Coordinates of N, CA and C in Angstrom, one line a residue:
M192 N 131.6 194.6 13.0 CA 130.4 193.8 12.7 C 129.8 194.3 11.3
N193 N 129.4 193.4 10.5 CA 128.8 193.7 9.2 C 127.4 194.4 9.5
M194 N 126.9 195.2 8.6 CA 125.6 195.8 8.7 C 124.6 194.7 8.8
I195 N 123.7 194.8 9.8 CA 122.6 193.8 10.0 C 121.4 194.4 9.3
K196 N 120.7 193.7 8.4 CA 119.6 194.2 7.7 C 118.3 193.5 8.1
F197 N 117.4 194.4 8.5 CA 116.1 193.9 9.0 C 115.0 194.3 7.9
A198 N 113.9 193.5 7.8 CA 112.8 193.9 7.0 C 111.5 193.6 7.7
I199 N 110.5 194.5 7.5 CA 109.2 194.3 8.0 C 108.2 194.3 6.8
C200 N 107.5 193.2 6.8 CA 106.5 193.0 5.7 C 105.1 192.8 6.3
D201 N 104.3 193.9 6.2 CA 103.0 193.9 6.8 C 102.1 194.8 6.0
D202 N 100.9 194.4 5.6 CA 100.0 195.3 4.9 C 99.2 196.2 5.7
E203 N 99.4 196.2 7.1 CA 98.7 197.1 8.0 C 99.7 198.2 8.4
P204 N 99.6 199.4 7.9 CA 100.6 200.4 8.2 C 100.8 200.6 9.7
F205 N 99.8 200.6 10.5 CA 99.9 200.9 12.0 C 100.7 199.7 12.6
M206 N 100.5 198.5 12.1 CA 101.3 197.3 12.7 C 102.7 197.4 12.3
A207 N 103.0 197.7 11.0 CA 104.4 197.9 10.5 C 105.1 199.0 11.3
E208 N 104.4 200.0 11.6 CA 105.0 201.1 12.4 C 105.3 200.7 13.8
E209 N 104.3 199.9 14.4 CA 104.5 199.4 15.8 C 105.8 198.5 15.8
I210 N 105.9 197.6 14.9 CA 107.0 196.7 14.9 C 108.3 197.5 14.7
Y211 N 108.3 198.5 13.8 CA 109.4 199.3 13.5 C 109.9 200.0 14.8
N212 N 108.9 200.6 15.5 CA 109.3 201.4 16.7 C 109.8 200.5 17.8
R213 N 109.2 199.3 18.0 CA 109.6 198.3 19.0 C 111.0 197.8 18.6
L214 N 111.3 197.6 17.4 CA 112.6 197.1 16.9 C 113.7 198.1 17.2
C215 N 113.4 199.4 16.8 CA 114.4 200.5 17.0 C 114.7 200.6 18.5
K216 N 113.6 200.6 19.3 CA 113.8 200.8 20.8 C 114.7 199.7 21.3
R217 N 114.5 198.4 20.9 CA 115.3 197.3 21.4 C 116.7 197.4 20.9
L218 N 116.9 197.8 19.7 CA 118.2 197.9 19.1 C 119.0 199.0 19.9
E219 N 118.3 200.1 20.2 CA 119.0 201.2 20.9 C 119.3 200.8 22.3
D220 N 118.4 200.1 23.0 CA 118.6 199.6 24.3 C 119.8 198.7 24.4
K221 N 119.9 197.8 23.4 CA 121.0 196.9 23.4 C 122.3 197.5 22.8
R222 N 122.2 198.7 22.3 CA 123.3 199.4 21.6 C 123.9 198.5 20.5
F223 N 122.9 198.0 19.7 CA 123.2 197.1 18.6 C 123.4 197.9 17.4
G224 N 124.5 197.6 16.6 CA 124.7 198.3 15.3 C 125.9 197.8 14.7
P225 N 126.1 198.2 13.4 CA 125.2 199.0 12.6 C 124.1 198.2 12.0
Y226 N 123.0 198.8 11.7 CA 121.8 198.1 11.1 C 121.0 199.0 10.2
C227 N 120.1 198.4 9.4 CA 119.2 199.2 8.6 C 117.8 198.4 8.6
I228 N 116.7 199.1 8.5 CA 115.4 198.5 8.5 C 114.7 199.0 7.2
D229 N 114.1 198.0 6.5 CA 113.3 198.3 5.3 C 111.9 197.8 5.5
C230 N 110.9 198.5 5.0 CA 109.5 198.1 5.2 C 108.9 197.8 3.8
F231 N 108.0 196.8 3.8 CA 107.3 196.4 2.6 C 105.9 196.2 3.0
T232 N 105.0 196.5 2.0 CA 103.5 196.5 2.3 C 102.9 195.1 1.9
N233 N 103.7 194.3 1.1 CA 103.2 193.0 0.7 C 104.4 192.1 0.4
G234 N 104.1 190.8 0.3 CA 105.1 189.8 0.0 C 105.7 190.0 -1.4
R235 N 104.9 190.4 -2.4 CA 105.4 190.6 -3.7 C 106.5 191.6 -3.8
S236 N 106.3 192.8 -3.1 CA 107.3 193.8 -3.1 C 108.6 193.4 -2.4
L237 N 108.5 192.6 -1.4 CA 109.7 192.0 -0.7 C 110.4 191.1 -1.6
L238 N 109.7 190.2 -2.3 CA 110.3 189.3 -3.2 C 111.0 190.0 -4.4
E239 N 110.3 191.0 -5.0 CA 110.8 191.7 -6.1 C 112.0 192.6 -5.8
S240 N 112.2 192.9 -4.5 CA 113.3 193.8 -4.1 C 114.6 193.0 -4.4
G241 N 114.6 191.7 -4.3 CA 115.8 190.9 -4.6 C 116.9 191.1 -3.5
R242 N 116.5 191.7 -2.4 CA 117.5 192.0 -1.4 C 117.6 190.9 -0.3
D243 N 118.8 190.9 0.3 CA 119.0 189.9 1.3 C 118.8 190.5 2.7
F244 N 118.1 189.9 3.6 CA 117.9 190.4 4.9 C 118.3 189.3 5.9
D245 N 118.8 189.8 7.1 CA 119.2 188.9 8.1 C 118.0 188.4 8.9
L246 N 117.0 189.3 9.2 CA 115.8 189.0 9.9 C 114.6 189.7 9.2
I247 N 113.6 188.9 9.0 CA 112.4 189.5 8.4 C 111.1 189.2 9.3
F248 N 110.4 190.3 9.6 CA 109.1 190.2 10.3 C 108.1 190.0 9.2
L249 N 107.3 188.9 9.2 CA 106.3 188.6 8.2 C 104.9 188.5 8.7
D250 N 104.0 189.3 8.2 CA 102.6 189.1 8.5 C 102.1 187.9 7.7
I251 N 101.3 187.1 8.2 CA 100.8 185.9 7.5 C 99.6 186.3 6.6
Q252 N 98.6 187.0 7.2 CA 97.4 187.4 6.4 C 97.7 188.6 5.5
M253 N 98.1 188.4 4.3 CA 98.3 189.5 3.3 C 97.7 188.9 2.0
E254 N 97.6 189.9 1.0 CA 97.2 189.4 -0.3 C 98.3 188.5 -0.9
R255 N 97.9 187.6 -1.7 CA 98.8 186.6 -2.2 C 100.0 187.3 -3.0
P256 N 101.2 186.8 -2.8 CA 101.5 185.7 -1.9 C 101.5 186.2 -0.4
D257 N 100.8 185.4 0.4 CA 100.8 185.8 1.8 C 102.1 185.6 2.5
G258 N 102.2 185.8 3.8 CA 103.5 185.7 4.5 C 104.1 184.3 4.4
M259 N 103.2 183.3 4.6 CA 103.8 181.9 4.5 C 104.3 181.6 3.1
E260 N 103.5 182.0 2.1 CA 104.0 181.7 0.7 C 105.2 182.5 0.4
T261 N 105.3 183.7 0.9 CA 106.5 184.5 0.7 C 107.7 183.8 1.3
A262 N 107.5 183.3 2.5 CA 108.6 182.6 3.2 C 109.1 181.4 2.4
R263 N 108.1 180.6 1.9 CA 108.5 179.4 1.1 C 109.3 179.8 -0.1
M264 N 108.9 180.9 -0.8 CA 109.6 181.3 -2.0 C 111.0 181.8 -1.7
L265 N 111.1 182.5 -0.6 CA 112.5 182.9 -0.1 C 113.4 181.7 0.2
R266 N 112.8 180.7 0.9 CA 113.6 179.5 1.2 C 114.0 178.8 -0.1
Q267 N 113.1 178.8 -1.1 CA 113.4 178.1 -2.4 C 114.6 178.8 -3.1
R268 N 114.7 180.1 -2.8 CA 115.8 180.9 -3.4 C 117.1 180.7 -2.7
G269 N 117.0 180.0 -1.6 CA 118.2 179.8 -0.8 C 118.4 180.8 0.4
S270 N 117.3 181.5 0.7 CA 117.4 182.5 1.8 C 117.8 181.9 3.1
G271 N 118.7 182.5 3.8 CA 119.0 182.0 5.2 C 118.5 183.0 6.2
S272 N 117.5 183.9 5.9 CA 117.0 184.9 6.8 C 116.3 184.2 8.0
L273 N 116.3 184.9 9.1 CA 115.5 184.5 10.3 C 114.1 185.0 10.0
F274 N 113.1 184.2 10.0 CA 111.7 184.6 9.9 C 111.0 184.7 11.2
V275 N 110.4 185.8 11.5 CA 109.6 186.0 12.7 C 108.2 186.4 12.2
F276 N 107.2 185.4 12.3 CA 105.9 185.7 11.8 C 105.1 186.5 12.9
V277 N 104.4 187.4 12.4 CA 103.6 188.3 13.3 C 102.1 188.2 12.8
T278 N 101.2 187.6 13.6 CA 99.9 187.3 13.1 C 98.9 187.1 14.2
V279 N 97.6 187.1 13.8 CA 96.5 186.8 14.8 C 96.2 185.3 14.7
L280 N 96.7 184.6 13.8 CA 96.4 183.2 13.5 C 97.3 182.3 14.3
K281 N 96.8 181.9 15.5 CA 97.6 181.0 16.3 C 97.7 179.6 15.7
E282 N 96.7 179.2 14.9 CA 96.7 177.9 14.4 C 97.7 177.7 13.3
C283 N 98.4 178.8 12.8 CA 99.4 178.7 11.7 C 100.8 178.4 12.3
V284 N 100.9 178.2 13.6 CA 102.2 178.0 14.2 C 102.8 176.8 13.6
F285 N 102.0 175.7 13.3 CA 102.6 174.5 12.8 C 103.2 174.7 11.3
D286 N 102.5 175.5 10.5 CA 103.0 175.8 9.2 C 104.3 176.5 9.2
A287 N 104.5 177.3 10.3 CA 105.8 178.0 10.4 C 107.0 177.1 10.5
F288 N 106.8 175.9 11.0 CA 107.9 175.0 11.1 C 108.4 174.5 9.7
E289 N 107.5 174.5 8.7 CA 107.8 174.1 7.4 C 108.9 175.0 6.7
V290 N 108.8 176.3 7.1 CA 109.8 177.2 6.5 C 110.9 177.6 7.5
Q291 N 111.1 176.8 8.5 CA 112.1 177.0 9.5 C 112.0 178.4 10.1
A292 N 110.8 178.7 10.6 CA 110.7 180.0 11.2 C 111.4 180.1 12.5
Y293 N 112.0 181.3 12.8 CA 112.7 181.5 14.0 C 111.8 181.7 15.2
D294 N 110.7 182.4 15.0 CA 109.7 182.6 16.1 C 108.4 183.0 15.5
Y295 N 107.4 183.1 16.4 CA 106.0 183.3 16.0 C 105.4 184.2 17.1
L296 N 105.1 185.5 16.7 CA 104.5 186.4 17.6 C 103.0 186.6 17.3
V297 N 102.2 186.6 18.3 CA 100.8 186.8 18.1 C 100.3 188.2 18.4
K298 N 99.5 188.8 17.5 CA 98.9 190.1 17.7 C 97.8 190.1 18.7
P299 N 97.6 191.1 19.5 CA 98.5 192.2 19.7 C 99.8 191.8 20.4
L300 N 100.9 192.5 20.0 CA 102.2 192.2 20.5 C 102.4 192.3 22.0
D301 N 102.9 191.3 22.6 CA 103.3 191.4 24.0 C 104.7 191.9 24.2
D302 N 104.9 193.0 25.0 CA 106.2 193.6 25.1 C 107.3 192.7 25.5
D303 N 107.0 191.9 26.6 CA 108.0 191.0 27.1 C 108.4 189.9 26.1
R304 N 107.4 189.4 25.5 CA 107.6 188.3 24.5 C 108.5 188.9 23.3
F305 N 108.1 190.1 22.9 CA 108.9 190.7 21.8 C 110.4 190.9 22.2
K306 N 110.6 191.4 23.4 CA 112.0 191.6 23.9 C 112.7 190.3 23.9
R307 N 112.1 189.2 24.4 CA 112.8 187.9 24.5 C 113.1 187.4 23.1
T308 N 112.2 187.5 22.2 CA 112.5 187.1 20.9 C 113.6 187.9 20.2
M309 N 113.6 189.2 20.4 CA 114.7 190.0 19.8 C 116.0 189.7 20.5
D310 N 116.0 189.5 21.7 CA 117.3 189.3 22.4 C 117.9 188.0 21.9
R311 N 117.1 187.0 21.7 CA 117.6 185.7 21.2 C 118.1 185.9 19.8
A312 N 117.3 186.6 19.0 CA 117.6 186.8 17.6 C 118.9 187.6 17.4
L313 N 119.1 188.6 18.2 CA 120.3 189.4 18.1 C 121.5 188.7 18.5
R314 N 121.4 187.8 19.5 CA 122.6 186.9 19.8 C 122.9 186.0 18.6
S315 N 121.9 185.5 18.0 CA 122.1 184.6 16.9 C 122.8 185.3 15.7
L316 N 122.3 186.5 15.4 CA 122.8 187.3 14.3 C 124.3 187.8 14.6
E317 N 124.6 188.1 15.9 CA 125.9 188.5 16.2 C 126.9 187.3 16.0
Q318 N 126.5 186.1 16.4 CA 127.3 184.9 16.2 C 127.5 184.6 14.8
R319 N 126.4 184.7 14.0 CA 126.4 184.4 12.6 C 127.4 185.4 11.8
T320 N 127.2 186.7 12.1 CA 128.0 187.6 11.3 C 129.5 187.6 11.8
A321 N 129.7 187.2 13.0 CA 131.1 187.2 13.5 C 131.9 186.0 12.9
Q322 N 131.2 184.9 12.6 CA 131.8 183.7 12.2 C 131.6 183.3 10.7
S323 N 130.7 184.0 10.1 CA 130.4 183.7 8.7 C 130.3 184.9 7.8
M324 N 130.2 184.7 6.5 CA 130.0 185.8 5.6 C 129.0 185.4 4.6
I325 N 128.2 186.3 4.1 CA 127.2 186.0 3.1 C 127.8 186.4 1.7
I326 N 127.8 185.4 0.8 CA 128.3 185.6 -0.5 C 127.1 185.6 -1.5
R327 N 126.9 186.7 -2.1 CA 125.7 186.8 -3.0 C 126.0 186.6 -4.4
K328 N 125.2 185.8 -5.1 CA 125.3 185.7 -6.6 C 123.9 185.8 -7.2
G329 N 123.7 187.0 -7.8 CA 122.4 187.3 -8.4 C 121.4 187.5 -7.3
T330 N 120.3 186.7 -7.4 CA 119.3 186.8 -6.3 C 119.4 185.7 -5.2
A331 N 120.4 184.9 -5.4 CA 120.7 183.9 -4.3 C 121.9 184.2 -3.5
Y332 N 122.0 183.7 -2.4 CA 123.3 183.9 -1.6 C 123.6 182.6 -0.8
E333 N 124.8 182.6 -0.4 CA 125.3 181.4 0.4 C 126.0 181.9 1.7
V334 N 125.7 181.4 2.8 CA 126.3 181.7 4.1 C 127.5 180.8 4.2
V335 N 128.7 181.3 4.3 CA 129.9 180.5 4.3 C 130.7 180.8 5.6
P336 N 131.0 179.8 6.4 CA 131.8 180.1 7.6 C 133.2 180.5 7.2
L337 N 133.7 181.6 7.9 CA 135.0 182.1 7.6 C 136.1 181.1 7.8
S338 N 135.8 180.1 8.8 CA 136.8 179.1 9.0 C 137.1 178.2 7.9
K339 N 136.1 178.1 6.9 CA 136.3 177.2 5.8 C 136.9 177.9 4.6
I340 N 137.2 179.2 4.7 CA 137.8 179.9 3.5 C 139.3 180.0 3.7
V341 N 140.0 179.5 2.8 CA 141.5 179.5 2.9 C 142.1 180.8 2.4
Y342 N 141.6 181.3 1.2 CA 142.0 182.6 0.8 C 141.0 183.1 -0.3
F343 N 141.1 184.5 -0.4 CA 140.3 185.1 -1.5 C 141.3 185.6 -2.5
E344 N 140.8 185.6 -3.8 CA 141.6 186.0 -4.9 C 140.8 186.9 -5.8
V345 N 141.3 188.0 -6.3 CA 140.6 188.9 -7.2 C 141.1 188.7 -8.6
Q346 N 140.2 188.6 -9.5 CA 140.5 188.6 -11.0 C 139.5 189.5 -11.7
G347 N 140.0 190.6 -12.1 CA 139.1 191.6 -12.7 C 138.1 192.1 -11.7
R348 N 136.9 192.0 -12.0 CA 135.8 192.5 -11.1 C 135.3 191.4 -10.2
K349 N 135.8 190.2 -10.3 CA 135.3 189.0 -9.6 C 136.3 188.7 -8.4
I350 N 135.6 188.2 -7.3 CA 136.3 187.6 -6.2 C 136.1 186.1 -6.2
F351 N 137.2 185.4 -6.0 CA 137.1 183.9 -5.9 C 137.5 183.5 -4.5
A352 N 136.5 182.9 -3.8 CA 136.7 182.4 -2.5 C 137.1 180.9 -2.6
H353 N 138.4 180.6 -2.1 CA 138.9 179.2 -2.2 C 138.7 178.6 -0.9
L354 N 137.9 177.5 -0.8 CA 137.5 176.8 0.4 C 138.4 175.7 0.7
R355 N 138.5 175.2 1.9 CA 139.4 174.1 2.3 C 139.0 172.8 1.7
D356 N 137.8 172.6 1.2 CA 137.4 171.4 0.6 C 137.6 171.4 -0.9
G357 N 138.3 172.4 -1.4 CA 138.7 172.5 -2.8 C 137.7 173.2 -3.6
K358 N 136.5 173.5 -3.1 CA 135.5 174.3 -3.8 C 135.9 175.7 -3.9
T359 N 135.5 176.3 -5.0 CA 135.7 177.8 -5.3 C 134.4 178.5 -5.6
I360 N 134.1 179.6 -4.9 CA 132.9 180.3 -5.1 C 133.3 181.7 -5.7
D361 N 132.8 182.0 -6.9 CA 133.1 183.3 -7.5 C 131.9 184.2 -7.5
Y362 N 132.2 185.5 -7.2 CA 131.1 186.5 -7.2 C 131.7 187.9 -7.4
Y363 N 130.8 188.9 -7.6 CA 131.3 190.2 -7.9 C 131.4 191.0 -6.6
D364 N 132.6 191.6 -6.4 CA 132.9 192.4 -5.2 C 134.2 193.1 -5.4
K365 N 134.6 194.0 -4.4 CA 135.9 194.6 -4.4 C 136.6 194.1 -3.2
L366 N 137.9 193.8 -3.4 CA 138.7 193.2 -2.3 C 138.9 194.2 -1.2
T367 N 138.9 195.5 -1.5 CA 139.0 196.5 -0.4 C 137.7 196.5 0.5
E368 N 136.6 196.3 -0.1 CA 135.3 196.2 0.6 C 135.3 194.9 1.4
L369 N 135.7 193.8 0.8 CA 135.7 192.5 1.5 C 136.6 192.5 2.7
E370 N 137.8 193.2 2.5 CA 138.7 193.3 3.6 C 138.1 193.9 4.9
R371 N 137.2 194.8 4.7 CA 136.5 195.5 5.8 C 135.5 194.6 6.6
R372 N 135.0 193.6 5.8 CA 134.0 192.7 6.4 C 134.5 191.5 7.1
V373 N 135.7 191.1 6.8 CA 136.2 189.8 7.4 C 136.9 190.2 8.7
D374 N 137.3 189.2 9.5 CA 137.9 189.5 10.8 C 139.4 189.4 10.7
R375 N 140.1 189.5 11.8 CA 141.6 189.6 11.9 C 142.3 188.4 11.4
R376 N 141.6 187.3 11.2 CA 142.3 186.1 10.7 C 142.8 186.2 9.3
F377 N 142.2 187.2 8.6 CA 142.5 187.4 7.2 C 143.5 188.6 7.0
F378 N 144.5 188.3 6.1 CA 145.6 189.3 5.9 C 145.8 189.6 4.4
R379 N 145.9 190.8 4.1 CA 146.1 191.2 2.7 C 147.6 191.0 2.3
C380 N 148.0 189.9 1.8 CA 149.4 189.6 1.5 C 149.8 190.1 0.1
H381 N 148.9 190.5 -0.7 CA 149.2 190.9 -2.1 C 148.0 191.7 -2.5
R382 N 148.2 192.5 -3.5 CA 147.1 193.4 -4.0 C 145.9 192.6 -4.5
S383 N 146.1 191.3 -4.8 CA 145.1 190.5 -5.4 C 144.7 189.3 -4.5
Y384 N 145.2 189.2 -3.2 CA 145.0 188.1 -2.4 C 144.8 188.5 -0.9
L385 N 143.8 187.8 -0.3 CA 143.5 188.0 1.1 C 143.5 186.6 1.7
V386 N 144.5 186.3 2.6 CA 144.7 184.9 3.1 C 144.3 184.7 4.5
N387 N 143.8 183.5 4.8 CA 143.4 183.2 6.2 C 144.6 182.7 6.9
L388 N 145.0 183.4 8.0 CA 146.2 183.1 8.7 C 146.2 181.6 9.3
D389 N 145.0 181.1 9.5 CA 144.9 179.7 10.1 C 145.6 178.7 9.1
Y390 N 145.6 179.0 7.8 CA 146.1 178.0 6.8 C 147.5 178.2 6.4
I391 N 148.2 179.2 6.9 CA 149.6 179.4 6.5 C 150.5 178.5 7.1
R392 N 151.4 177.9 6.4 CA 152.4 176.9 6.9 C 153.8 177.4 6.6
G393 N 153.9 178.5 5.9 CA 155.3 179.1 5.7 C 155.3 180.1 4.6
C394 N 156.4 180.7 4.4 CA 156.6 181.8 3.4 C 158.0 181.6 2.8
K395 N 158.1 181.5 1.5 CA 159.3 181.2 0.9 C 159.3 181.7 -0.6
A396 N 160.4 182.4 -0.9 CA 160.6 182.8 -2.3 C 159.4 183.6 -2.8
G397 N 158.9 184.5 -2.0 CA 157.8 185.4 -2.5 C 156.5 184.7 -2.5
Q398 N 156.3 183.6 -1.8 CA 155.1 182.9 -1.8 C 154.7 182.5 -0.4
V399 N 153.3 182.5 -0.2 CA 152.8 182.0 1.1 C 152.4 180.5 0.8
L400 N 153.0 179.6 1.7 CA 152.7 178.2 1.6 C 151.5 177.9 2.5
L401 N 150.5 177.2 1.9 CA 149.3 176.9 2.6 C 149.2 175.4 2.9
S402 N 148.4 175.1 4.0 CA 148.3 173.7 4.5 C 147.8 172.7 3.4
Q403 N 147.0 173.2 2.5 CA 146.5 172.3 1.4 C 147.5 172.0 0.3
G404 N 148.7 172.6 0.4 CA 149.7 172.4 -0.6 C 149.7 173.5 -1.6
D405 N 148.7 174.4 -1.6 CA 148.7 175.5 -2.5 C 149.8 176.6 -2.1
A406 N 150.1 177.5 -3.0 CA 151.0 178.6 -2.7 C 150.4 179.8 -3.4
I407 N 150.4 181.0 -2.8 CA 149.9 182.2 -3.4 C 151.0 183.3 -3.2
P408 N 151.0 184.3 -4.0 CA 152.1 185.3 -3.9 C 152.0 186.2 -2.7
V409 N 153.1 186.7 -2.2 CA 153.1 187.7 -1.2 C 154.0 188.8 -1.7
S410 N 153.5 190.0 -1.6 CA 154.3 191.2 -2.0 C 155.5 191.3 -1.2
R411 N 156.6 191.7 -1.8 CA 157.9 191.9 -1.1 C 157.8 192.8 0.1
L412 N 157.0 193.9 -0.1 CA 156.9 194.9 0.9 C 155.9 194.5 2.0
R413 N 155.2 193.3 1.8 CA 154.3 192.9 2.8 C 154.8 191.7 3.6
E414 N 155.9 191.1 3.3 CA 156.4 189.9 3.9 C 156.6 190.2 5.4
E415 N 157.3 191.3 5.8 CA 157.5 191.6 7.2 C 156.2 191.8 8.0
D416 N 155.3 192.5 7.4 CA 154.0 192.7 8.0 C 153.2 191.3 8.2
L417 N 153.4 190.5 7.2 CA 152.7 189.1 7.3 C 153.3 188.4 8.5
T418 N 154.6 188.4 8.6 CA 155.2 187.7 9.8 C 154.7 188.2 11.1
Q419 N 154.6 189.6 11.2 CA 154.2 190.2 12.4 C 152.7 189.8 12.7
A420 N 151.9 189.8 11.6 CA 150.5 189.5 11.8 C 150.3 188.1 12.3
L421 N 151.1 187.1 11.8 CA 151.1 185.8 12.2 C 151.5 185.6 13.7
L422 N 152.5 186.3 14.1 CA 152.9 186.3 15.5 C 151.9 186.8 16.4
D423 N 151.3 188.0 16.0 CA 150.2 188.6 16.9 C 149.0 187.6 16.9
Y424 N 148.7 187.0 15.8 CA 147.5 186.1 15.8 C 147.7 184.9 16.6
M425 N 148.9 184.4 16.6 CA 149.2 183.2 17.4 C 149.2 183.5 18.9
K426 N 149.6 184.7 19.3 CA 149.6 185.1 20.7 C 148.1 185.2 21.1
E427 N 147.3 185.8 20.3 CA 145.9 185.9 20.6 C 145.2 184.6 20.9
R428 N 145.6 183.6 20.1 CA 145.0 182.3 20.2 C 145.8 181.4 21.2
N429 N 146.8 181.9 21.8 CA 147.7 181.2 22.8 C 148.3 179.9 22.1
L430 N 148.7 180.0 20.9 CA 149.3 178.9 20.2 C 150.8 178.8 20.5

């Protein structure tokens, strides 16, 4: 599983600490990992961090930008984070729908409600990370289902993700790091290529033939391993 990143944004230190402790306890109880937690004292510092988070706890009543304004700006940037608002303002629950909030917790925190919210959120995050990957470009990022990626190609310091609809997304990364983050459907067929086994239709003359009609190189020393990887993958899927 990829590293799951949590953020807590609250200008009350004691509340930020309470959320942090509750979150750590729930993650330990669920044996969930790997993960990291970052804390911010206001919306501005969260926005200026430029970092991507999977789930953000947001206090609403903060100095401007308050929690709701911060959430709106993050959504405008293309953020796909799960937002959990933590506030005393019950009447703001309707505003939370505008920014596609995941949940809304009222202070003082109820232990059972917090656990239920976290259990649902963790299931969502597990499903998301298992089936998708986050591609970051500058301060924006895009969540791309792995099933839509035909192959990855490296050129210099850039990775090019070739999608089944013909679209290509380029971003900065290392193929070795990328290989650790994707699942077993992807195979390193060449030093510059990582291919999705679902789209392979054959291998001929040093090339992998893909269902879209494309062909990418396969290293001579990797041809036998590719064949075995395909056989193992087909057995797993009962094809």
